[in-house]
Amino acid sequence: CETPYEKFLRQHHNNPKSSVGKQYCDVMMKRRGLDKPACKEVNTFIHGTKNNIIAVCTASGGKDYGNRLRVALRPFTVTTCRLKGGSTRPPCKYSDNKSSRYIVIACNRNGKPVHFDESI
Ligand code: UM3
């Protein structure tokens, strides 16, 4: 079954950014199963290497951010998908916003990311 780290990767890792044409978020949110049972409201995909994301859990790539969170020392290119309209009933329609941001994540005791909190 899927570990918390594997779930984090499924929900939040996409590197390099997949060329799915326009409507990246609509395609990716469905492809990664984030349209079930309801449309997920907000979800960020990180276009960075696994090694660079894992490094945020260590002193080389991140620092403590309180509340057991870690913030990256360098920005990542990310795409944030935000549900359009008021309904969370599939089919899900998203707006896409690609930007360079400092990700805020939680890591497990093995130094692997397990939760995406925000990007700043
Ligand atoms: N979330 C993002 N990006 C944001 C803000 C929130 O992906 O910029 C997701 C992470 C959480 C959920 O879902 O919204 C609630 O914060 P997850 O723990 O399943 O990844």
Tab-separated table of C-alpha atoms and ligand atoms in Angstrom:
chain	number	residue	atom	x	y	z
A	1	CYS	CA	0.000	0.000	0.000
A	2	GLU	CA	0.930	3.665	-0.321
A	3	THR	CA	3.245	5.126	2.343
A	4	PRO	CA	2.842	8.742	3.501
A	5	TYR	CA	5.974	9.627	1.512
A	6	GLU	CA	4.584	7.955	-1.606
A	7	LYS	CA	1.307	9.827	-1.109
A	8	PHE	CA	3.230	13.099	-0.824
A	9	LEU	CA	4.997	12.347	-4.108
A	10	ARG	CA	1.743	11.419	-5.855
A	11	GLN	CA	0.050	14.596	-4.701
A	12	HIS	CA	2.893	17.075	-4.871
A	13	HIS	CA	5.801	15.947	-7.058
A	14	ASN	CA	5.951	16.433	-10.830
A	15	ASN	CA	9.407	16.940	-12.290
A	16	PRO	CA	9.951	17.903	-14.976
A	17	LYS	CA	6.556	19.511	-15.364
A	18	SER	CA	4.444	17.201	-17.543
A	19	SER	CA	3.582	18.520	-20.988
A	20	VAL	CA	-0.124	17.878	-21.014
A	21	GLY	CA	-0.995	20.880	-23.113
A	22	LYS	CA	-3.109	23.632	-21.690
A	23	GLN	CA	-5.223	22.867	-18.597
A	24	TYR	CA	-2.242	21.328	-16.764
A	25	CYS	CA	-4.107	21.316	-13.459
A	26	ASP	CA	-7.309	19.774	-14.826
A	27	VAL	CA	-5.292	16.909	-16.325
A	28	MET	CA	-2.881	16.396	-13.433
A	29	MET	CA	-5.435	16.585	-10.629
A	30	LYS	CA	-7.410	13.814	-12.334
A	31	ARG	CA	-4.308	11.786	-13.239
A	32	ARG	CA	-3.119	11.853	-9.606
A	33	GLY	CA	-6.542	10.904	-8.245
A	34	LEU	CA	-7.190	14.247	-6.569
A	35	ASP	CA	-10.640	14.553	-8.131
A	36	LYS	CA	-12.042	11.771	-5.918
A	37	PRO	CA	-14.240	11.515	-3.956
A	38	ALA	CA	-14.535	15.289	-4.405
A	39	CYS	CA	-12.416	17.881	-6.176
A	40	LYS	CA	-9.497	18.878	-3.932
A	41	GLU	CA	-9.699	22.659	-3.412
A	42	VAL	CA	-5.986	23.560	-3.535
A	43	ASN	CA	-3.007	21.433	-4.509
A	44	THR	CA	0.577	22.311	-5.321
A	45	PHE	CA	2.870	20.379	-7.658
A	46	ILE	CA	6.608	20.867	-7.091
A	47	HIS	CA	8.769	20.880	-10.211
A	48	GLY	CA	11.987	19.929	-8.451
A	49	THR	CA	14.038	16.799	-7.972
A	50	LYS	CA	13.172	14.326	-5.237
A	51	ASN	CA	16.659	14.821	-3.826
A	52	ASN	CA	16.205	18.594	-3.611
A	53	ILE	CA	12.814	18.216	-1.937
A	54	ILE	CA	14.135	15.624	0.546
A	55	ALA	CA	16.986	18.035	1.307
A	56	VAL	CA	14.433	20.483	2.757
A	57	CYS	CA	14.165	17.964	5.609
A	58	THR	CA	17.893	18.458	6.299
A	59	ALA	CA	20.089	21.401	7.221
A	60	SER	CA	21.447	21.618	3.656
A	61	GLY	CA	18.097	22.488	2.099
A	62	GLY	CA	15.759	23.700	4.808
A	63	LYS	CA	15.295	25.108	8.256
A	64	ASP	CA	12.760	24.756	11.066
A	65	TYR	CA	9.613	26.802	10.588
A	66	GLY	CA	7.753	25.990	13.791
A	67	ASN	CA	4.888	23.583	14.372
A	68	ARG	CA	7.157	20.713	13.210
A	69	LEU	CA	7.387	22.257	9.738
A	70	ARG	CA	10.396	22.926	7.510
A	71	VAL	CA	10.841	25.767	5.044
A	72	ALA	CA	13.108	25.516	2.012
A	73	LEU	CA	16.276	27.609	1.858
A	74	ARG	CA	15.873	28.075	-1.896
A	75	PRO	CA	12.752	28.565	-3.959
A	76	PHE	CA	11.255	25.797	-6.090
A	77	THR	CA	9.262	26.190	-9.251
A	78	VAL	CA	5.737	25.103	-8.329
A	79	THR	CA	2.312	25.030	-9.925
A	80	THR	CA	-0.588	25.690	-7.588
A	81	CYS	CA	-3.952	24.387	-8.732
A	82	ARG	CA	-7.030	26.093	-7.328
A	83	LEU	CA	-10.576	24.817	-7.838
A	84	LYS	CA	-12.721	27.156	-9.918
A	85	GLY	CA	-16.302	27.808	-8.939
A	86	GLY	CA	-18.170	26.752	-5.852
A	87	SER	CA	-18.790	23.068	-6.454
A	88	THR	CA	-16.439	20.234	-5.464
A	89	ARG	CA	-18.348	17.742	-7.591
A	90	PRO	CA	-16.354	16.240	-10.477
A	91	PRO	CA	-15.493	17.010	-13.241
A	92	CYS	CA	-13.017	19.371	-11.547
A	93	LYS	CA	-11.958	22.622	-13.219
A	94	TYR	CA	-8.842	24.361	-11.939
A	95	SER	CA	-6.918	27.561	-12.428
A	96	ASP	CA	-3.145	27.162	-12.812
A	97	ASN	CA	-0.521	29.398	-11.229
A	98	LYS	CA	3.160	28.656	-11.886
A	99	SER	CA	5.603	30.527	-9.659
A	100	SER	CA	8.878	30.339	-7.750
A	101	ARG	CA	8.266	29.819	-4.040
A	102	TYR	CA	9.709	28.559	-0.779
A	103	ILE	CA	7.868	25.363	0.067
A	104	VAL	CA	6.798	24.610	3.653
A	105	ILE	CA	6.563	20.878	4.390
A	106	ALA	CA	6.516	18.352	7.211
A	107	CYS	CA	9.022	15.506	7.297
A	108	ASN	CA	8.840	12.122	9.011
A	109	ARG	CA	11.490	10.743	11.375
A	110	ASN	CA	13.252	9.161	8.437
A	111	GLY	CA	13.771	12.562	6.841
A	112	LYS	CA	11.190	12.117	4.107
A	113	PRO	CA	8.509	14.711	3.266
A	114	VAL	CA	5.008	13.611	4.253
A	115	HIS	CA	2.908	16.791	4.167
A	116	PHE	CA	2.752	19.915	2.024
A	117	ASP	CA	1.704	22.871	4.145
A	118	GLU	CA	2.066	25.982	1.995
A	119	SER	CA	4.442	27.892	-0.236
A	120	ILE	CA	5.626	31.412	0.566
B	1	UM3	N1	-2.286	22.664	-0.118
B	1	UM3	C1	-1.464	22.691	-1.213
B	1	UM3	N2	-0.919	23.881	-1.595
B	1	UM3	C2	-1.151	25.027	-0.905
B	1	UM3	C3	-1.976	24.989	0.211
B	1	UM3	C4	-2.547	23.793	0.585
B	1	UM3	O1	-1.212	21.645	-1.839
B	1	UM3	O2	-0.598	26.092	-1.302
B	1	UM3	C5	-2.894	21.383	0.283
B	1	UM3	C6	-2.069	20.563	1.221
B	1	UM3	C7	-3.082	19.829	2.054
B	1	UM3	C8	-4.353	20.651	1.944
B	1	UM3	O3	-3.364	18.586	1.520
B	1	UM3	O4	-4.129	21.604	0.916
B	1	UM3	C9	-4.739	21.336	3.234
B	1	UM3	O5	-3.761	22.243	3.624
B	1	UM3	P1	-2.457	17.294	1.710
B	1	UM3	O6	-1.982	17.291	3.134
B	1	UM3	O7	-3.352	16.156	1.388
B	1	UM3	O8	-1.334	17.402	0.758
